[in-house]
Amino acid sequence: MPIPRSNITYNVLRVKLLTLLILITCSLNGYSQLFSSEQNPPSIKWLQINTDNFQIIYPSSFEEQAQRMANTLEGIVGKVSSSLGKKPKRISIILQNQGTSANGFVQLAPRRSEFFATPSQSFDYQNWLNSLAVHELRHVVQFDKLTGAFNFPPFESLALAMFGVSLPSWFFEGDAVTTETVLTEAGRGRIPEWYIAYRSNTLSGKNYSYSKNYFGSVKDFTAGYYQLGFFMNTKLRRDFGNNINDSLITRISKNPLRPYNFSNSVKKFTNLNTSKLHKSTVNELKELWSEQLEKIKPREYRSLNKRRNRTPQSLLLPVNTPTGNILYLLDGKAKTQGIYEMTKDGKTRKVLNIGIQEIPWFSYAAPKIVWDELRFDARYQKRSFNVINIYDIRSKSKRQLTHKSRLFAPALSPNGQTIAAVEVSPSQQISLVILSAQTGKKIRRYPSPNNFMLQMPAFNQTGDKIAVIAVATSGKTIFEVDLNTGDFTQLMPLQLQEILRPVYSNGGILFKAHFNGIDNVYTLNHLNKEIVQLTSSMYGANNPSVDTKSGTILFNNYTPEGYDISSIPINTPGTNITSIEKAVLNYADPLIKEEGETTIFENLPSKKYSSKRYRELSNLFYFHSFRPIAEDIPNSDNKLLGFRLQSDNKLNTLSFYTGYQYNQNFRRSEYETGFIYSRFFPILAVSYVNRPDASSVRGSGGRVIPVTYRENEFKADVSVPILLNRFNNIYRFNFKTGVSQTSFYDIESTVPVTFKILKFPVHYEFSASRTSRRSARDLAPKWSQNVSFRYRHFPFENMPKGDILTFNSSFFFPGLATNHSFQASYNFQFNSGIYERNTNIPRVSGHLFMKPSNARNTFLLDYRLPLFYPDWELGPLAYIKRFKAGFFADFENIDSGRKSFAPRSYGAELRADMNLLRFPLPNFDLGGRIIFLNEKSIQNPIFETVAVYNF
């Protein structure tokens, strides 16, 4: 997508920042996305279950899970809300089963929570929906505790803004993770890999600031605000009592306009501000983690890869090839994900790029590579697929094997002829499936015993058995599947362990677990069922693979710069887990006694609820918010001030608004209403506005006569958006057409005016783009092509006459060095009649200070490069992640026949990426530019401020 060019004065920037703080919204889902407004396919039949505290909305194919979740939510709501002293109000829970990504969120405006039901291939050792229920329900309690006086229609947006401004995201996410960890036998706070970056940084002396751990970095791996929040929140509750969060939120809610409300309240109850709380937490964790290291006595492992710089990156899933080289999946800050090959002398080359994955994954054999990727539904983004791709190393060809499938963690058989994968149906029936590696067709399906969730299958050396992880309601185990008989044999009792990545080796099965408190490689003996620890890593070991030819086990060994590749002999002696030094550190354990020492899922009710149809037509409207309007009037210092009443239904199919505005220019009122209906493949948008306006006509002698009037404008648009992805490219297409009708009345003019109505001008738009994936450090996609056409005319009018055709484009290319970007943008327009003076293409920089010109086309060149990554914390005002520079040259009317091909303006810019006022979103891009005009001007050069923000 094109990089936006925004020139905003400091005064306007201050207004926008203030408005942003008033209207800011926050997301509570596991991946830090903003709330989705996408839809499900219209073919889904929706049902509902109504309980005392919940309305559960779900697809008809999800009846069994909906009944279970109704009982689960009713059974746990009291326990989840206990420590905050607030029973939540009734809320709608939407169970989404059409997607393939594990996720969840809670929101206001409209009030609802969505559970995305497909489990991940690497979540913790309990039922996924149970885990979601605890975490997301805790967010509901937080909402109601803080905003209970406001979070009802039509003030839900106000309540959401209050929540987003009052509580830092590390606090509300940390509180939810602490709750899921304390109230269950699992939870992310018990998983060492989840906080591995935080622990390794702390133990290695990387004393990052509060802001760096909170907002992240493009320079280093950092804790992340979920992890930071878990430890800081748990620290609060350990030191100041389990009810400290109740006290904090109660105080904030009583005076929501208090400056720095959260930090002020923390200091009130603890005598610590947030930075001091962060420092105190890190100091305590360093002491505890150091004591843990003393107990486990870790060993050092030589890294087989050579790091040429401090760029953070992980070399995941290492596996030997017959030539002695090593394949691995690269995941880092400076490069997009891809599969690479490292030779014996340490040289590396990229084998192939890969697309969006649910977790990093690939499998190698004979010599082929298979991996899975997420695929979007072309129109209904609540639905997605997980497909399998294959790459032949000999022919260097790749292709997509399956289409519209829900298959995860594919594993190649030793002969490369078949593929094993986990299949999760929309009704959440779990199976192990065998596919042809040639055609992708399913050969056989093995239903999971007890419908346990299956993870990460692996073939044995002869290809007739498969080891696979199974996740029960509480605990994990390893099953062995006999492909001839279809029998599942459980190889160990259920373990409260994050067991992952099983691999056959020497009469046993290797896997990752954390029996001693740190992730390490273990082996399960096939004969005596003993579990033996093979590695003793300082920070964590993962992803074992076996090379019988060299007699070694490759594995990932974590360092503060990411996962390296190490190895041990295949016959390495180990230690039985009954004899290892246990150094398990569950930071939240001291809180368990205060919560009652019983797991939250004990003694759940088993009531059979009645269900009924959830009909869209009777639930089209949900008026949730009055929203203030404060919009700039173009070419004026005045504003449009007013309000809008907003309705959005809970399935995102109808968005309706109506509003009032006062136009300060004309000192008159404006009225508007409209809706967007998105259930079907085309999206229909209809709007009406009644407003004052002004224009001019030519009188006798060519005099320009001003005309004021009111107008009624009706608009109707139909659009067809298409979103596709394939490998590491994303494709977008959109076709839009619409008509309008405008009638004029209360016309005030000193000369007669004949126009009364403007009938049905028609516009058409088409846009298309292809964009490659970006790394965290990339300033723009390495490769991207974006084009759009727009045409507007009057097919049903003789007067006025005119039309306008515009073409916009932007093309991105790799720069001269890593993460640099070069952009070229060519744009043109043809216009006539009433549109003769319109300019609807991007203008050259500084055009407002140039002589007026009729811009028929523009050619804009930009080169952008990162300078350095300071990670500066400027107190509570700003946290600056990156400085970057750019150079540009802008051309206009390049077909004018000029003898010299010279830019009309050119210049340079200096900008910085930052977070302001300790808000994680939006991300701000602020700076300035100097523009030189290639002509005489009153002002030359020109200095402009630049402000861009994004979510």
Coordinates of C-alpha atoms in Angstrom, one line a residue, residues 227-694:
Q227 CA 4.2 -10.8 29.6
L228 CA 5.1 -7.5 31.2
G229 CA 1.5 -7.2 32.4
F230 CA 1.4 -10.7 33.9
F231 CA 4.4 -10.2 36.0
M232 CA 3.7 -6.6 37.1
N233 CA 0.1 -7.4 37.8
T234 CA 1.0 -10.5 39.8
K235 CA 3.6 -8.4 41.7
L236 CA 0.9 -6.0 42.7
R237 CA -1.3 -8.8 44.0
R238 CA 1.5 -10.6 45.7
D239 CA 2.8 -7.6 47.6
F240 CA -0.4 -5.6 48.2
G241 CA -3.1 -8.2 48.4
N242 CA -5.4 -10.0 46.0
N243 CA -7.9 -7.1 46.1
I244 CA -5.5 -4.4 45.0
N245 CA -6.9 -4.3 41.5
D246 CA -10.4 -3.8 42.9
S247 CA -9.1 -0.8 44.8
L248 CA -7.3 0.6 41.8
I249 CA -10.2 0.4 39.4
T250 CA -12.7 1.6 42.0
R251 CA -10.6 4.7 42.6
I252 CA -10.2 5.4 38.9
S253 CA -13.9 5.0 38.2
K254 CA -14.9 7.5 40.8
N255 CA -12.9 10.2 39.1
P256 CA -12.3 9.2 35.5
L257 CA -10.9 12.7 34.5
R258 CA -8.0 12.7 36.9
P259 CA -4.7 13.2 35.0
Y260 CA -2.5 10.2 34.9
N261 CA -5.2 8.3 36.7
F262 CA -3.7 4.9 36.7
S263 CA -0.2 5.8 37.8
N264 CA -1.7 8.2 40.4
S265 CA -3.8 5.5 41.8
V266 CA -1.0 2.9 41.9
K267 CA 1.1 5.4 43.8
K268 CA -1.8 6.1 46.2
F269 CA -2.0 2.5 47.3
T270 CA 1.6 1.3 46.9
N271 CA 3.8 4.4 47.0
L272 CA 5.2 3.3 43.6
N273 CA 4.6 4.8 40.2
T274 CA 4.5 2.5 37.2
S275 CA 8.2 2.9 36.4
K276 CA 9.2 2.0 40.0
L277 CA 6.7 -0.9 40.0
H278 CA 8.4 -2.1 36.8
K279 CA 11.9 -1.8 38.3
S280 CA 10.8 -3.6 41.5
T281 CA 9.2 -6.4 39.5
V282 CA 12.4 -6.9 37.4
N283 CA 14.6 -6.9 40.5
E284 CA 12.5 -9.5 42.2
L285 CA 12.3 -11.7 39.0
K286 CA 16.1 -11.4 38.5
E287 CA 16.6 -12.7 42.0
L288 CA 14.1 -15.6 41.6
W289 CA 15.4 -16.6 38.1
S290 CA 19.0 -16.5 39.3
E291 CA 18.1 -18.8 42.2
Q292 CA 16.4 -21.1 39.6
L293 CA 19.6 -21.2 37.5
E294 CA 21.6 -22.2 40.6
K295 CA 19.3 -25.2 41.1
I296 CA 19.2 -26.4 37.5
K297 CA 22.9 -25.9 36.8
P298 CA 22.5 -25.3 33.0
R299 CA 25.1 -26.4 30.4
E300 CA 26.5 -24.4 27.5
Y301 CA 25.8 -25.5 24.0
R302 CA 27.8 -24.3 21.0
S303 CA 25.8 -22.5 18.3
L304 CA 26.3 -24.1 14.9
N305 CA 25.1 -20.8 13.2
K306 CA 27.2 -17.7 13.2
R307 CA 25.6 -14.4 14.0
R308 CA 27.3 -11.6 12.1
N309 CA 25.5 -8.8 13.9
R310 CA 23.1 -8.2 16.8
T311 CA 20.0 -8.3 14.6
P312 CA 17.4 -10.3 16.6
Q313 CA 16.3 -13.4 14.7
S314 CA 15.4 -17.0 15.4
L315 CA 16.6 -20.0 13.3
L316 CA 13.7 -22.3 14.0
L317 CA 12.9 -26.0 13.4
P318 CA 16.5 -27.1 12.3
V319 CA 16.7 -30.3 10.3
N320 CA 19.7 -32.0 8.6
T321 CA 19.7 -32.7 4.8
P322 CA 21.5 -35.7 3.3
T323 CA 24.3 -33.4 2.2
G324 CA 25.0 -32.3 5.8
N325 CA 23.4 -28.9 5.4
I326 CA 20.8 -27.6 7.8
L327 CA 17.4 -26.3 6.8
Y328 CA 15.6 -23.9 9.2
L329 CA 12.8 -21.3 9.3
L330 CA 14.1 -17.8 9.8
D331 CA 11.9 -15.5 11.9
G332 CA 13.4 -12.1 12.8
K333 CA 13.1 -8.3 12.9
A334 CA 14.9 -7.5 9.7
K335 CA 13.7 -10.2 7.3
T336 CA 10.4 -11.7 6.4
Q337 CA 9.8 -15.3 7.3
G338 CA 11.4 -17.8 5.0
I339 CA 13.1 -21.2 4.9
Y340 CA 16.9 -21.0 4.6
E341 CA 19.7 -23.5 4.2
M342 CA 23.0 -23.3 6.1
T343 CA 26.0 -25.1 4.7
K344 CA 28.7 -26.9 6.7
D345 CA 31.0 -23.8 6.5
G346 CA 28.2 -21.5 7.9
K347 CA 27.1 -19.9 4.7
T348 CA 23.4 -19.3 4.3
R349 CA 21.0 -19.0 1.4
K350 CA 17.2 -18.5 1.1
V351 CA 15.3 -21.5 -0.2
L352 CA 11.9 -19.9 -0.3
N353 CA 9.6 -17.3 1.2
I354 CA 6.5 -18.4 3.1
G355 CA 3.2 -16.7 3.9
I356 CA 1.2 -16.1 7.0
Q357 CA 1.3 -19.0 9.4
E358 CA -0.6 -19.8 12.6
I359 CA 2.7 -20.9 14.1
P360 CA 6.1 -21.2 12.5
W361 CA 6.2 -24.7 10.9
F362 CA 7.6 -26.8 8.1
S363 CA 8.6 -30.5 7.6
Y364 CA 11.3 -31.9 5.4
A365 CA 11.9 -35.3 3.8
A366 CA 12.9 -37.0 0.5
P367 CA 13.9 -34.0 -0.4
K368 CA 10.8 -32.0 -0.2
I369 CA 9.4 -29.3 2.1
V370 CA 5.8 -29.0 3.2
W371 CA 4.3 -26.2 5.3
D372 CA 0.9 -24.8 6.1
E373 CA -0.3 -21.2 5.6
L374 CA -3.4 -19.2 6.4
R375 CA -5.7 -18.3 3.5
F376 CA -8.3 -15.6 3.6
D377 CA -11.8 -16.0 2.4
A378 CA -12.1 -13.7 -0.6
R379 CA -15.0 -11.8 0.8
Y380 CA -16.1 -13.0 4.3
Q381 CA -13.1 -12.4 6.5
K382 CA -14.6 -14.2 9.6
R383 CA -13.9 -17.3 7.5
S384 CA -10.4 -18.5 6.7
F385 CA -8.6 -21.6 5.8
N386 CA -5.4 -23.4 6.5
V387 CA -3.8 -25.0 3.4
I388 CA -0.8 -27.2 2.8
N389 CA 2.0 -26.2 0.3
I390 CA 4.8 -28.3 -1.0
Y391 CA 8.3 -27.4 -2.4
D392 CA 10.4 -29.8 -4.4
I393 CA 14.1 -29.0 -3.7
R394 CA 15.3 -30.7 -6.9
S395 CA 13.0 -28.9 -9.3
K396 CA 12.8 -25.7 -7.2
S397 CA 9.0 -25.6 -7.8
K398 CA 6.4 -24.9 -5.2
R399 CA 2.6 -25.4 -5.3
Q400 CA -0.4 -25.3 -3.1
L401 CA -1.6 -28.8 -2.5
T402 CA -5.0 -28.2 -0.7
H403 CA -7.6 -25.6 -1.1
K404 CA -10.2 -24.3 1.4
S405 CA -8.9 -26.8 3.9
R406 CA -8.5 -26.7 7.7
L407 CA -5.3 -28.6 8.0
F408 CA -2.5 -27.9 10.4
A409 CA 1.2 -28.9 11.1
P410 CA 1.8 -31.1 8.1
A411 CA 4.5 -33.8 8.4
L412 CA 6.1 -35.5 5.4
S413 CA 6.5 -39.3 5.5
P414 CA 10.2 -40.5 5.1
N415 CA 9.6 -41.5 1.5
G416 CA 7.9 -38.2 0.7
Q417 CA 4.8 -39.8 -0.7
T418 CA 2.3 -39.0 2.0
I419 CA 1.6 -36.1 4.5
A420 CA 0.1 -36.3 7.9
A421 CA -1.8 -33.3 9.2
V422 CA -4.3 -32.3 11.9
E423 CA -7.8 -31.4 10.7
V424 CA -10.2 -29.3 12.8
S425 CA -13.7 -29.2 11.3
P426 CA -16.0 -26.2 11.8
S427 CA -18.0 -28.3 14.4
Q428 CA -14.6 -28.9 16.1
Q429 CA -14.3 -32.6 15.3
I430 CA -10.6 -33.4 15.5
S431 CA -8.9 -35.9 13.2
L432 CA -5.5 -37.0 12.0
V433 CA -5.6 -37.2 8.2
I434 CA -3.2 -38.7 5.7
L435 CA -2.9 -37.0 2.3
S436 CA -1.2 -37.7 -1.0
A437 CA 1.9 -35.6 -1.4
Q438 CA 1.3 -35.6 -5.1
T439 CA -2.4 -34.5 -5.3
G440 CA -3.3 -33.4 -1.8
K441 CA -6.2 -35.8 -1.7
K442 CA -7.2 -37.3 1.6
I443 CA -6.3 -41.0 1.8
R444 CA -7.5 -41.8 5.3
R445 CA -8.9 -40.1 8.4
Y446 CA -8.3 -41.1 12.0
P447 CA -10.8 -39.5 14.4
S448 CA -9.1 -38.3 17.6
P449 CA -10.0 -40.4 20.7
N450 CA -12.3 -38.5 23.0
N451 CA -12.0 -35.7 20.4
F452 CA -8.8 -34.5 22.1
M453 CA -7.1 -31.7 20.3
L454 CA -4.2 -33.0 18.3
Q455 CA -0.9 -31.2 17.7
M456 CA 2.3 -31.6 15.6
P457 CA 2.2 -35.1 14.2
A458 CA 5.5 -36.9 13.2
F459 CA 6.2 -40.1 11.3
N460 CA 8.5 -42.8 12.5
Q461 CA 11.5 -43.9 10.4
T462 CA 9.5 -46.6 8.5
G463 CA 6.4 -44.4 7.9
D464 CA 3.9 -46.8 9.4
K465 CA 3.3 -45.0 12.8
I466 CA 2.8 -41.4 13.9
A467 CA 3.5 -39.7 17.2
V468 CA 1.1 -36.8 18.0
I469 CA 0.4 -34.6 20.9
A470 CA -3.1 -34.8 22.4
V471 CA -4.6 -32.0 24.6
A472 CA -7.3 -33.0 27.0
T473 CA -9.4 -30.8 29.3
S474 CA -6.5 -30.6 31.7
G475 CA -3.2 -31.9 30.5
K476 CA -1.2 -33.2 27.5
T477 CA 0.0 -36.6 26.5
I478 CA 1.6 -38.3 23.4
F479 CA -0.3 -40.8 21.3
E480 CA 1.2 -43.2 18.9
V481 CA -1.1 -44.0 15.9
D482 CA -0.7 -47.3 14.0
L483 CA -1.6 -46.3 10.4
N484 CA -2.4 -49.9 9.5
T485 CA -4.9 -50.6 12.3
G486 CA -5.9 -47.0 13.1
D487 CA -5.3 -47.6 16.8
F488 CA -4.3 -44.7 19.1
T489 CA -2.0 -45.8 22.0
Q490 CA -1.4 -43.4 24.8
L491 CA 2.3 -43.4 25.7
M492 CA 2.2 -41.4 29.0
P493 CA -0.2 -40.2 31.6
L494 CA -1.7 -36.7 31.1
Q495 CA 0.9 -34.1 32.1
L496 CA 0.5 -30.6 33.2
Q497 CA 3.2 -29.6 30.8
E498 CA 3.5 -27.7 27.5
I499 CA 4.6 -30.7 25.5
L500 CA 5.3 -30.0 21.9
R501 CA 7.2 -31.2 18.8
P502 CA 7.4 -35.0 19.1
V503 CA 10.2 -36.7 17.0
Y504 CA 11.1 -40.4 16.8
S505 CA 14.6 -41.3 17.9
N506 CA 16.5 -44.5 18.9
G507 CA 13.6 -46.4 20.3
G508 CA 12.0 -43.4 21.9
I509 CA 10.3 -40.1 21.1
L510 CA 11.9 -36.7 21.7
F511 CA 9.7 -33.8 22.7
K512 CA 9.9 -30.4 24.3
A513 CA 8.6 -29.9 27.9
H514 CA 9.5 -28.0 31.1
F515 CA 9.6 -30.6 33.9
N516 CA 12.5 -28.8 35.6
G517 CA 11.0 -25.4 35.1
I518 CA 12.8 -24.5 31.9
D519 CA 12.0 -25.7 28.3
N520 CA 14.3 -28.6 27.5
V521 CA 14.4 -31.6 25.2
Y522 CA 13.2 -34.9 26.7
T523 CA 12.9 -38.4 25.5
L524 CA 10.2 -41.0 26.2
N525 CA 11.4 -44.5 26.1
H526 CA 9.1 -46.8 24.1
L527 CA 9.8 -49.9 26.2
N528 CA 9.7 -48.7 29.9
K529 CA 7.9 -45.5 29.3
E530 CA 10.5 -43.5 31.3
I531 CA 10.9 -39.8 30.6
V532 CA 14.5 -38.6 30.5
Q533 CA 15.8 -35.1 30.3
L534 CA 18.5 -34.7 27.6
T535 CA 19.4 -31.0 27.6
S536 CA 19.8 -28.5 30.4
S537 CA 19.5 -25.1 28.7
M538 CA 20.0 -21.8 30.5
Y539 CA 17.0 -20.1 28.7
G540 CA 15.2 -22.8 26.9
A541 CA 15.6 -25.6 24.3
N542 CA 13.0 -26.6 21.7
N543 CA 12.3 -28.1 18.3
P544 CA 14.4 -31.3 18.3
S545 CA 15.2 -33.2 15.1
V546 CA 17.2 -36.4 14.6
D547 CA 19.9 -37.1 12.0
T548 CA 20.8 -40.8 12.1
K549 CA 23.5 -40.4 9.5
S550 CA 25.6 -38.0 11.7
G551 CA 24.3 -39.5 15.0
T552 CA 23.2 -36.1 16.3
I553 CA 20.1 -34.3 17.6
L554 CA 19.7 -30.8 16.4
F555 CA 17.7 -28.4 18.6
N556 CA 17.0 -24.8 19.1
N557 CA 18.8 -23.2 22.1
Y558 CA 17.5 -19.7 23.1
T559 CA 19.8 -16.7 23.4
P560 CA 18.9 -13.1 24.1
E561 CA 19.1 -12.5 20.3
G562 CA 16.8 -15.4 19.5
Y563 CA 16.9 -19.1 19.0
D564 CA 20.2 -20.5 17.8
I565 CA 20.9 -24.0 16.4
S566 CA 22.8 -26.4 18.6
S567 CA 23.4 -30.2 18.7
I568 CA 24.1 -33.1 21.0
P569 CA 25.0 -36.7 20.2
I570 CA 22.1 -39.0 19.7
N571 CA 23.3 -41.2 22.5
T572 CA 23.6 -38.4 25.0
P573 CA 22.9 -39.8 28.5
G574 CA 20.0 -38.1 30.3
T575 CA 18.4 -37.8 33.7
N576 CA 15.2 -39.5 34.6
I577 CA 12.6 -36.8 35.5
T578 CA 12.1 -38.4 38.9
S579 CA 15.7 -37.5 39.7
I580 CA 16.1 -34.0 38.1
E581 CA 16.3 -30.9 40.3
K582 CA 12.9 -29.3 40.1
A583 CA 13.2 -25.6 39.9
V584 CA 9.7 -24.7 38.7
L585 CA 8.9 -21.1 39.2
N586 CA 5.2 -20.3 38.9
Y587 CA 5.2 -16.6 39.9
A588 CA 1.4 -16.5 40.5
D589 CA 1.3 -19.5 42.9
P590 CA 1.2 -17.4 46.1
L591 CA -2.2 -16.1 44.9
I592 CA -3.8 -19.5 44.5
K593 CA -4.6 -19.8 48.3
E594 CA -6.5 -16.5 48.2
E595 CA -8.6 -17.8 45.3
G596 CA -9.6 -21.0 47.1
E597 CA -7.0 -23.6 45.8
T598 CA -9.6 -25.3 43.5
T599 CA -9.6 -25.2 39.8
I600 CA -12.4 -23.1 38.2
F601 CA -13.7 -26.0 36.1
E602 CA -14.6 -28.3 38.9
N603 CA -18.2 -29.1 39.5
L604 CA -19.6 -27.2 36.5
P605 CA -23.3 -27.5 35.8
S606 CA -24.5 -29.7 33.0
K607 CA -27.9 -28.2 32.2
K608 CA -29.5 -28.7 28.8
Y609 CA -30.4 -25.2 27.6
S610 CA -33.1 -24.6 25.0
S611 CA -31.9 -23.0 21.8
K612 CA -33.7 -20.9 19.3
R613 CA -33.1 -19.2 16.0
Y614 CA -31.1 -16.0 16.0
R615 CA -32.7 -14.0 13.3
E616 CA -30.8 -11.2 11.6
L617 CA -33.9 -9.2 10.6
S618 CA -35.1 -8.8 14.2
N619 CA -31.5 -7.9 15.3
L620 CA -30.5 -5.4 12.6
F621 CA -30.2 -2.4 14.9
Y622 CA -28.3 -1.9 18.1
F623 CA -28.0 1.8 18.9
H624 CA -25.0 1.8 21.2
S625 CA -23.4 5.2 21.0
F626 CA -23.7 9.0 20.7
R627 CA -20.4 10.1 19.2
P628 CA -19.2 13.7 19.1
I629 CA -18.2 15.2 15.8
A630 CA -15.5 17.8 15.4
E631 CA -14.4 18.0 11.8
D632 CA -12.3 20.6 10.0
I633 CA -14.1 22.5 7.3
P634 CA -11.8 22.6 4.2
N635 CA -10.1 25.9 3.5
S636 CA -11.4 27.3 6.8
D637 CA -10.4 27.7 10.4
N638 CA -13.9 26.8 11.5
K639 CA -15.4 23.3 12.2
L640 CA -18.4 21.1 12.0
L641 CA -19.6 20.4 15.5
G642 CA -22.2 17.9 16.4
F643 CA -23.0 14.3 17.3
R644 CA -23.8 11.0 15.6
L645 CA -26.0 8.2 16.9
Q646 CA -24.4 5.0 15.8
S647 CA -25.9 1.5 15.5
D648 CA -24.0 -1.7 14.7
N649 CA -25.5 -5.1 14.9
K650 CA -23.6 -7.9 16.6
L651 CA -22.9 -9.9 13.4
N652 CA -21.5 -6.8 11.6
T653 CA -24.0 -6.9 8.8
L654 CA -25.7 -3.5 9.2
S655 CA -24.0 -0.3 10.3
F656 CA -26.5 2.6 10.6
Y657 CA -26.0 6.2 11.7
T658 CA -27.9 9.5 12.0
G659 CA -26.6 12.8 13.2
Y660 CA -26.7 16.5 13.5
Q661 CA -23.9 19.1 12.9
Y662 CA -23.6 22.8 13.2
N663 CA -21.6 24.5 10.4
Q664 CA -19.7 27.4 11.9
N665 CA -19.0 28.8 8.5
F666 CA -22.6 29.3 7.5
R667 CA -24.0 29.3 11.1
R668 CA -26.5 26.8 10.0
S669 CA -27.5 23.2 10.8
E670 CA -26.7 20.0 8.9
Y671 CA -28.5 16.7 9.1
E672 CA -27.3 13.3 8.0
T673 CA -28.2 9.6 8.0
G674 CA -27.0 6.5 6.3
F675 CA -26.3 2.8 6.5
I676 CA -23.9 0.1 5.2
Y677 CA -25.3 -3.3 4.6
S678 CA -22.7 -6.0 4.3
R679 CA -24.3 -9.4 4.6
F680 CA -24.1 -10.4 1.0
F681 CA -21.2 -10.4 -1.5
P682 CA -21.7 -6.8 -2.7
I683 CA -21.7 -4.2 0.0
L684 CA -24.5 -1.6 -0.2
A685 CA -24.0 1.9 1.2
V686 CA -26.8 4.6 1.2
S687 CA -26.5 8.1 2.7
Y688 CA -28.5 11.3 2.9
V689 CA -27.3 14.7 4.0
N690 CA -29.0 18.1 4.2
R691 CA -26.6 21.0 4.5
P692 CA -25.8 24.6 3.5
D693 CA -23.2 25.2 0.8
A694 CA -21.9 28.0 -1.5

